[in-house]
Short mmCIF file of C-alpha atoms in Angstrom, two decimals:
data_model
loop_
_atom_site.label_atom_id
_atom_site.label_comp_id
_atom_site.label_asym_id
_atom_site.label_seq_id
_atom_site.Cartn_x
_atom_site.Cartn_y
_atom_site.Cartn_z
CA MET U 1 0.00 0.00 0.00
CA ARG U 2 2.79 2.39 0.93
CA HIS U 3 4.68 1.50 -2.27
CA GLY U 4 1.58 2.25 -4.33
CA LYS U 5 1.13 5.60 -2.59
CA ARG U 6 4.73 6.59 -3.32
CA LEU U 7 4.35 5.54 -6.96
CA PHE U 8 1.14 7.59 -7.19
CA ILE U 9 2.86 10.71 -5.77
CA ALA U 10 5.90 10.25 -8.00
CA THR U 11 3.68 9.94 -11.06
CA PHE U 12 2.28 13.42 -10.44
CA LEU U 13 5.47 15.09 -9.19
CA VAL U 14 8.17 13.83 -11.52
CA PRO U 15 6.82 15.22 -14.85
CA PRO U 16 6.33 18.85 -13.64
CA LEU U 17 9.65 18.77 -11.76
CA ALA U 18 11.41 17.48 -14.88
CA LEU U 19 9.86 20.25 -16.99
CA TYR U 20 10.84 22.84 -14.38
CA ALA U 21 14.41 21.57 -14.34
CA LEU U 22 14.59 21.57 -18.14
CA PHE U 23 13.08 24.98 -18.84
CA VAL U 24 13.94 26.96 -15.66
CA ILE U 25 16.92 25.51 -13.84
CA SER U 26 18.83 24.42 -16.94
CA PRO U 27 18.99 27.94 -18.48
CA TYR U 28 20.31 29.32 -15.20
CA VAL U 29 23.06 26.68 -15.12
CA GLN U 30 23.92 27.38 -18.75
CA ALA U 31 24.09 31.11 -18.05
CA PHE U 32 26.75 30.48 -15.40
CA GLN U 33 28.77 28.44 -17.89
CA ILE U 34 28.39 30.96 -20.73
CA SER U 35 29.39 33.84 -18.44
CA THR U 36 32.92 32.39 -18.25
CA THR U 37 33.37 32.49 -22.04
CA ASP U 38 33.65 35.06 -24.83
CA TRP U 39 30.86 33.44 -26.86
CA GLY U 40 29.31 35.79 -29.43
CA GLY U 41 25.98 33.99 -29.66
CA LEU U 42 26.08 33.03 -33.34
CA SER U 43 29.22 31.00 -33.83
CA PRO U 44 29.76 27.67 -32.04
CA GLU U 45 33.32 28.74 -31.35
CA TYR U 46 34.25 30.32 -28.05
CA HIS U 47 37.09 30.60 -25.58
CA VAL U 48 36.95 30.21 -21.82
CA VAL U 49 37.98 33.48 -20.18
CA GLY U 50 37.24 32.58 -16.57
CA LEU U 51 36.24 35.56 -14.43
CA ALA U 52 37.40 38.16 -16.96
CA ASN U 53 33.79 39.13 -17.80
CA PHE U 54 33.04 39.81 -14.13
CA THR U 55 36.21 41.87 -13.76
CA ARG U 56 35.14 43.89 -16.78
CA LEU U 57 31.79 44.61 -15.12
CA LEU U 58 33.53 46.54 -12.36
CA HIS U 59 34.95 49.04 -14.86
CA ASP U 60 32.03 49.30 -17.31
CA HIS U 61 30.51 52.77 -16.94
CA TYR U 62 27.49 51.74 -19.04
CA VAL U 63 26.64 49.05 -16.50
CA TRP U 64 27.14 51.45 -13.58
CA ASN U 65 24.92 54.03 -15.27
CA ALA U 66 22.19 51.41 -15.68
CA LEU U 67 22.58 50.31 -12.05
CA ARG U 68 22.27 53.92 -10.90
CA ASN U 69 18.96 54.22 -12.74
CA ASN U 70 17.80 50.93 -11.23
CA ALA U 71 18.79 52.16 -7.77
CA ILE U 72 16.63 55.26 -8.17
CA LEU U 73 13.79 53.10 -9.39
CA LEU U 74 14.29 50.77 -6.42
CA ALA U 75 13.97 53.71 -4.04
CA VAL U 76 10.92 55.26 -5.72
CA LEU U 77 8.74 52.54 -7.27
CA PRO U 78 7.98 50.36 -4.21
CA VAL U 79 7.36 53.30 -1.90
CA VAL U 80 5.10 55.28 -4.24
CA THR U 81 3.19 52.21 -5.45
CA ILE U 82 2.57 50.81 -1.96
CA VAL U 83 1.56 54.20 -0.52
CA LEU U 84 -0.89 54.82 -3.36
CA GLY U 85 -2.16 51.24 -3.20
CA LEU U 86 -2.83 51.47 0.53
CA PHE U 87 -4.48 54.88 0.21
CA PHE U 88 -6.81 53.89 -2.62
CA ALA U 89 -7.62 50.50 -1.07
CA SER U 90 -8.38 52.17 2.26
CA MET U 91 -10.72 54.66 0.62
CA LEU U 92 -12.49 51.93 -1.34
CA SER U 93 -12.85 49.62 1.67
CA VAL U 94 -13.34 51.81 4.74
CA GLY U 95 -13.09 55.37 3.49
CA GLY U 96 -16.80 56.10 3.21
CA ARG U 97 -18.91 57.82 5.81
CA ARG U 98 -20.17 55.69 8.65
CA ASP U 99 -23.88 54.95 8.49
CA ARG U 100 -26.30 52.52 10.10
CA ALA U 101 -24.68 49.64 8.21
CA GLY U 102 -21.32 50.44 9.78
CA VAL U 103 -18.04 51.35 8.14
CA ARG U 104 -18.08 51.10 4.34
CA GLY U 105 -16.13 52.22 1.32
CA VAL U 106 -16.75 55.27 -0.82
CA ARG U 107 -19.72 55.30 -3.14
CA GLY U 108 -18.99 53.58 -6.46
CA ALA U 109 -16.12 51.51 -5.00
CA PRO U 110 -16.65 48.52 -7.38
CA LEU U 111 -16.33 50.82 -10.40
CA TYR U 112 -13.18 52.40 -9.01
CA ARG U 113 -11.66 48.96 -8.42
CA LEU U 114 -12.36 48.08 -12.04
CA VAL U 115 -10.73 51.30 -13.25
CA TYR U 116 -7.65 50.84 -11.06
CA PHE U 117 -7.25 47.19 -12.05
CA PHE U 118 -7.73 47.79 -15.78
CA PRO U 119 -3.99 48.16 -16.59
CA GLN U 120 -3.46 44.61 -15.30
CA VAL U 121 -5.45 43.16 -18.22
CA LEU U 122 -3.16 44.90 -20.72
CA SER U 123 0.11 43.32 -21.80
CA VAL U 124 3.30 45.23 -21.09
CA SER U 125 3.82 45.79 -24.82
CA ILE U 126 0.42 47.46 -25.15
CA ILE U 127 1.11 49.65 -22.12
CA GLY U 128 4.49 50.66 -23.54
CA VAL U 129 3.17 51.55 -26.99
CA LEU U 130 0.14 53.31 -25.50
CA TRP U 131 2.20 55.62 -23.27
CA LYS U 132 4.84 56.21 -25.92
CA GLU U 133 2.11 57.62 -28.14
CA MET U 134 0.59 59.58 -25.26
CA TYR U 135 3.94 61.26 -24.61
CA ALA U 136 4.43 62.17 -28.29
CA PRO U 137 5.26 65.92 -28.63
CA ASP U 138 2.73 66.85 -31.34
CA SER U 139 0.04 64.17 -31.41
CA GLY U 140 0.26 62.87 -27.84
CA LEU U 141 -2.65 63.02 -25.44
CA VAL U 142 -0.56 64.55 -22.63
CA ASN U 143 0.43 67.67 -24.56
CA GLY U 144 -2.98 67.75 -26.25
CA ALA U 145 -4.73 67.84 -22.87
CA LEU U 146 -2.42 70.61 -21.65
CA ARG U 147 -3.16 72.72 -24.73
CA ALA U 148 -6.90 72.04 -24.42
CA VAL U 149 -7.02 73.55 -20.92
CA GLY U 150 -4.87 76.53 -21.81
CA LEU U 151 -1.61 75.18 -20.39
CA GLY U 152 0.19 74.78 -23.70
CA GLY U 153 3.26 76.43 -22.21
CA LEU U 154 3.79 73.28 -20.12
CA ALA U 155 3.87 71.03 -23.18
CA ARG U 156 7.20 69.27 -23.53
CA PRO U 157 8.95 66.66 -25.68
CA TRP U 158 8.58 64.40 -22.66
CA LEU U 159 10.60 61.44 -23.89
CA GLY U 160 13.18 63.60 -25.62
CA ASP U 161 14.05 65.69 -22.58
CA PRO U 162 16.93 64.10 -20.60
CA ALA U 163 15.60 65.65 -17.38
CA LEU U 164 12.07 64.27 -17.81
CA ALA U 165 12.30 61.03 -19.77
CA TYR U 166 13.30 58.87 -16.81
CA TRP U 167 10.51 60.17 -14.58
CA CYS U 168 8.00 59.68 -17.38
CA VAL U 169 8.93 56.01 -17.47
CA VAL U 170 8.71 55.78 -13.66
CA ALA U 171 5.21 57.27 -13.80
CA VAL U 172 4.15 54.60 -16.30
CA MET U 173 5.54 51.84 -14.10
CA VAL U 174 3.65 53.16 -11.08
CA TRP U 175 0.44 53.48 -13.13
CA SER U 176 0.74 49.95 -14.48
CA ASN U 177 1.38 48.36 -11.05
CA VAL U 178 -0.69 50.28 -8.52
CA GLY U 179 -4.04 48.76 -9.55
CA PHE U 180 -2.95 45.25 -8.62
CA TYR U 181 -1.98 46.36 -5.11
CA VAL U 182 -5.22 48.29 -4.68
CA VAL U 183 -7.08 45.01 -5.19
CA LEU U 184 -4.56 43.02 -3.11
CA PHE U 185 -4.64 45.39 -0.14
CA GLY U 186 -8.40 45.77 -0.49
CA ALA U 187 -8.84 42.01 -0.21
CA GLY U 188 -6.74 42.06 2.95
CA MET U 189 -8.80 44.87 4.44
CA GLN U 190 -12.00 42.92 3.84
CA ALA U 191 -10.69 40.29 6.26
CA VAL U 192 -10.26 42.86 9.04
CA PRO U 193 -13.33 42.90 11.33
CA ARG U 194 -15.35 46.07 10.87
CA ASP U 195 -15.70 46.32 14.65
CA ILE U 196 -12.07 47.43 14.85
CA TYR U 197 -12.63 50.32 12.43
CA GLU U 198 -15.88 51.30 14.13
CA ALA U 199 -14.16 51.35 17.52
CA ALA U 200 -11.41 53.57 16.09
CA LEU U 201 -14.00 55.99 14.71
CA LEU U 202 -15.80 56.11 18.04
CA ASP U 203 -12.48 56.99 19.68
CA GLY U 204 -12.09 59.91 17.28
CA ALA U 205 -9.40 58.44 15.01
CA GLY U 206 -9.21 60.07 11.58
CA ARG U 207 -8.68 58.27 8.31
CA ALA U 208 -4.92 58.80 8.31
CA THR U 209 -4.57 57.53 11.86
CA THR U 210 -6.75 54.52 11.10
CA LEU U 211 -4.66 53.70 8.05
CA LEU U 212 -1.31 54.01 9.82
CA ARG U 213 -2.21 52.55 13.23
CA ILE U 214 -4.68 49.81 12.26
CA THR U 215 -4.64 48.93 8.57
CA VAL U 216 -0.89 48.90 7.92
CA PRO U 217 0.05 46.77 10.99
CA LEU U 218 -2.67 44.24 10.18
CA LEU U 219 -1.59 44.05 6.52
CA TRP U 220 2.13 44.14 7.20
CA ASP U 221 2.81 40.65 5.79
CA THR U 222 1.10 41.63 2.54
CA VAL U 223 2.98 44.93 2.41
CA GLN U 224 6.26 43.09 2.96
CA VAL U 225 5.61 40.72 0.04
CA ALA U 226 4.51 43.64 -2.12
CA TRP U 227 7.75 45.49 -1.38
CA VAL U 228 9.88 42.49 -2.37
CA TYR U 229 7.95 41.94 -5.58
CA LEU U 230 8.15 45.63 -6.53
CA ALA U 231 11.87 45.64 -5.74
CA ILE U 232 12.31 42.82 -8.26
CA VAL U 233 10.26 44.78 -10.80
CA ALA U 234 12.44 47.84 -10.17
CA LEU U 235 15.61 45.84 -10.74
CA ASP U 236 14.27 44.69 -14.10
CA GLY U 237 12.18 47.36 -15.81
CA PHE U 238 13.39 46.08 -19.18
CA ALA U 239 10.19 45.78 -21.18
CA LEU U 240 8.69 49.21 -20.57
CA VAL U 241 12.01 51.03 -20.93
CA GLN U 242 12.86 49.19 -24.15
CA ILE U 243 9.48 49.97 -25.71
CA ILE U 244 9.06 53.57 -24.54
CA THR U 245 12.57 55.02 -24.75
CA ASP U 246 15.01 52.20 -25.64
CA GLY U 247 17.31 53.64 -22.99
CA GLY U 248 17.45 57.16 -24.41
CA PRO U 249 17.92 60.01 -24.58
CA GLY U 250 21.65 59.66 -23.99
CA LEU U 251 21.19 56.47 -21.90
CA ARG U 252 19.35 58.51 -19.26
CA THR U 253 16.69 55.78 -18.97
CA ASP U 254 18.98 52.78 -19.41
CA VAL U 255 18.45 49.94 -16.92
CA ILE U 256 20.41 46.78 -16.26
CA GLY U 257 17.92 44.53 -18.05
CA LEU U 258 18.11 46.65 -21.20
CA ARG U 259 21.91 46.79 -20.88
CA LEU U 260 21.98 42.97 -20.84
CA TYR U 261 19.71 42.79 -23.89
CA SER U 262 21.71 45.38 -25.85
CA THR U 263 25.00 43.66 -25.02
CA ALA U 264 23.74 40.26 -26.14
CA PHE U 265 21.69 41.09 -29.23
CA GLY U 266 23.12 44.46 -30.19
CA ASP U 267 26.83 43.88 -29.58
CA ALA U 268 26.73 40.06 -30.02
CA LYS U 269 28.53 39.48 -26.73
CA PHE U 270 26.54 36.71 -25.14
CA GLY U 271 29.32 35.75 -22.75
CA TYR U 272 29.56 39.22 -21.26
CA ALA U 273 25.76 39.57 -21.26
CA SER U 274 25.49 36.31 -19.33
CA ALA U 275 27.92 37.72 -16.76
CA ILE U 276 25.61 40.73 -16.38
CA GLY U 277 22.69 38.33 -15.91
CA VAL U 278 24.50 36.32 -13.26
CA ALA U 279 25.44 39.49 -11.38
CA MET U 280 21.84 40.66 -11.67
CA LEU U 281 20.62 37.33 -10.24
CA PHE U 282 22.77 37.63 -7.12
CA LEU U 283 21.91 41.31 -6.74
CA THR U 284 18.19 40.55 -6.90
CA LEU U 285 18.47 37.72 -4.37
CA SER U 286 20.52 39.89 -2.02
CA ILE U 287 18.04 42.76 -2.14
CA ALA U 288 15.10 40.40 -1.62
CA VAL U 289 16.75 38.88 1.48
CA LEU U 290 17.70 42.29 2.85
CA ALA U 291 14.18 43.58 2.25
CA LEU U 292 12.63 40.64 4.11
CA ARG U 293 15.00 41.12 7.03
CA ALA U 294 14.63 44.90 7.16
CA THR U 295 10.83 44.75 7.13
CA ARG U 296 10.50 41.82 9.54
CA ARG U 297 8.39 42.55 12.57
CA GLU U 298 6.11 40.74 15.00
CA ARG U 299 2.87 39.64 13.45
CA VAL U 300 -0.29 41.29 14.70
CA GLU U 301 -2.99 38.74 15.47
CA LEU U 302 -6.66 39.59 15.30
#
């Protein structure tokens, strides 16, 4: 009987584990091997160069420029997205006026949730093309709206201005991610007993105090996971940057993911690009571990 049970479990576990090893683990292992070569990606010929690619990384100003942009994104994207997500979710869940039915969200909350979540049903390529056209100097919706309300003097070549292009991309990334966390945090708030919020209102707590002293501590585990996930998104950022600006103008919006792609497919240096990928892997893991440790706190039980 026990042998049959083990055979039954193995029958269901072995095929998916084999596929995972083949399509997920195997490419990682190959990337480590390729990172020690000078392979160009097209020819089967290559030479083993050891750690030379990693030594080169330390002196590559293009890589350091991309990392600097990722660092700014890492500092801005998680904070802004989580703050906006908590604020909107709080308003939609418990931000309405208290009535006989108790604490409730603002009027029209289901419609607002749909609007906030809408970017999640769009692919990243559609989002990138959409916002690239919206930022267009002459035909874009952003400048068109400014001119329509008499603020034409504020119209700019948004993606062509080195001082603005990066922040335009950051705004798109926040817009495309915040809706998911509105729904995620809102689902967490629905599990919080309404008696707690009603007691806080009776004690005279305002909305800001309720959010900071009640909602955030009770949702801290969810906030912690959200921060780690957004940190990983900030360390990548490849797709939107590649579609909207392709790293320009003057590499002001370049990120490490785009630098890897350009090195591999633009410069035909797959060995060096693999070294960038390996370094990016360890950097991402390190930041995820540090984030989990830095945000660790005692769990609040209801």
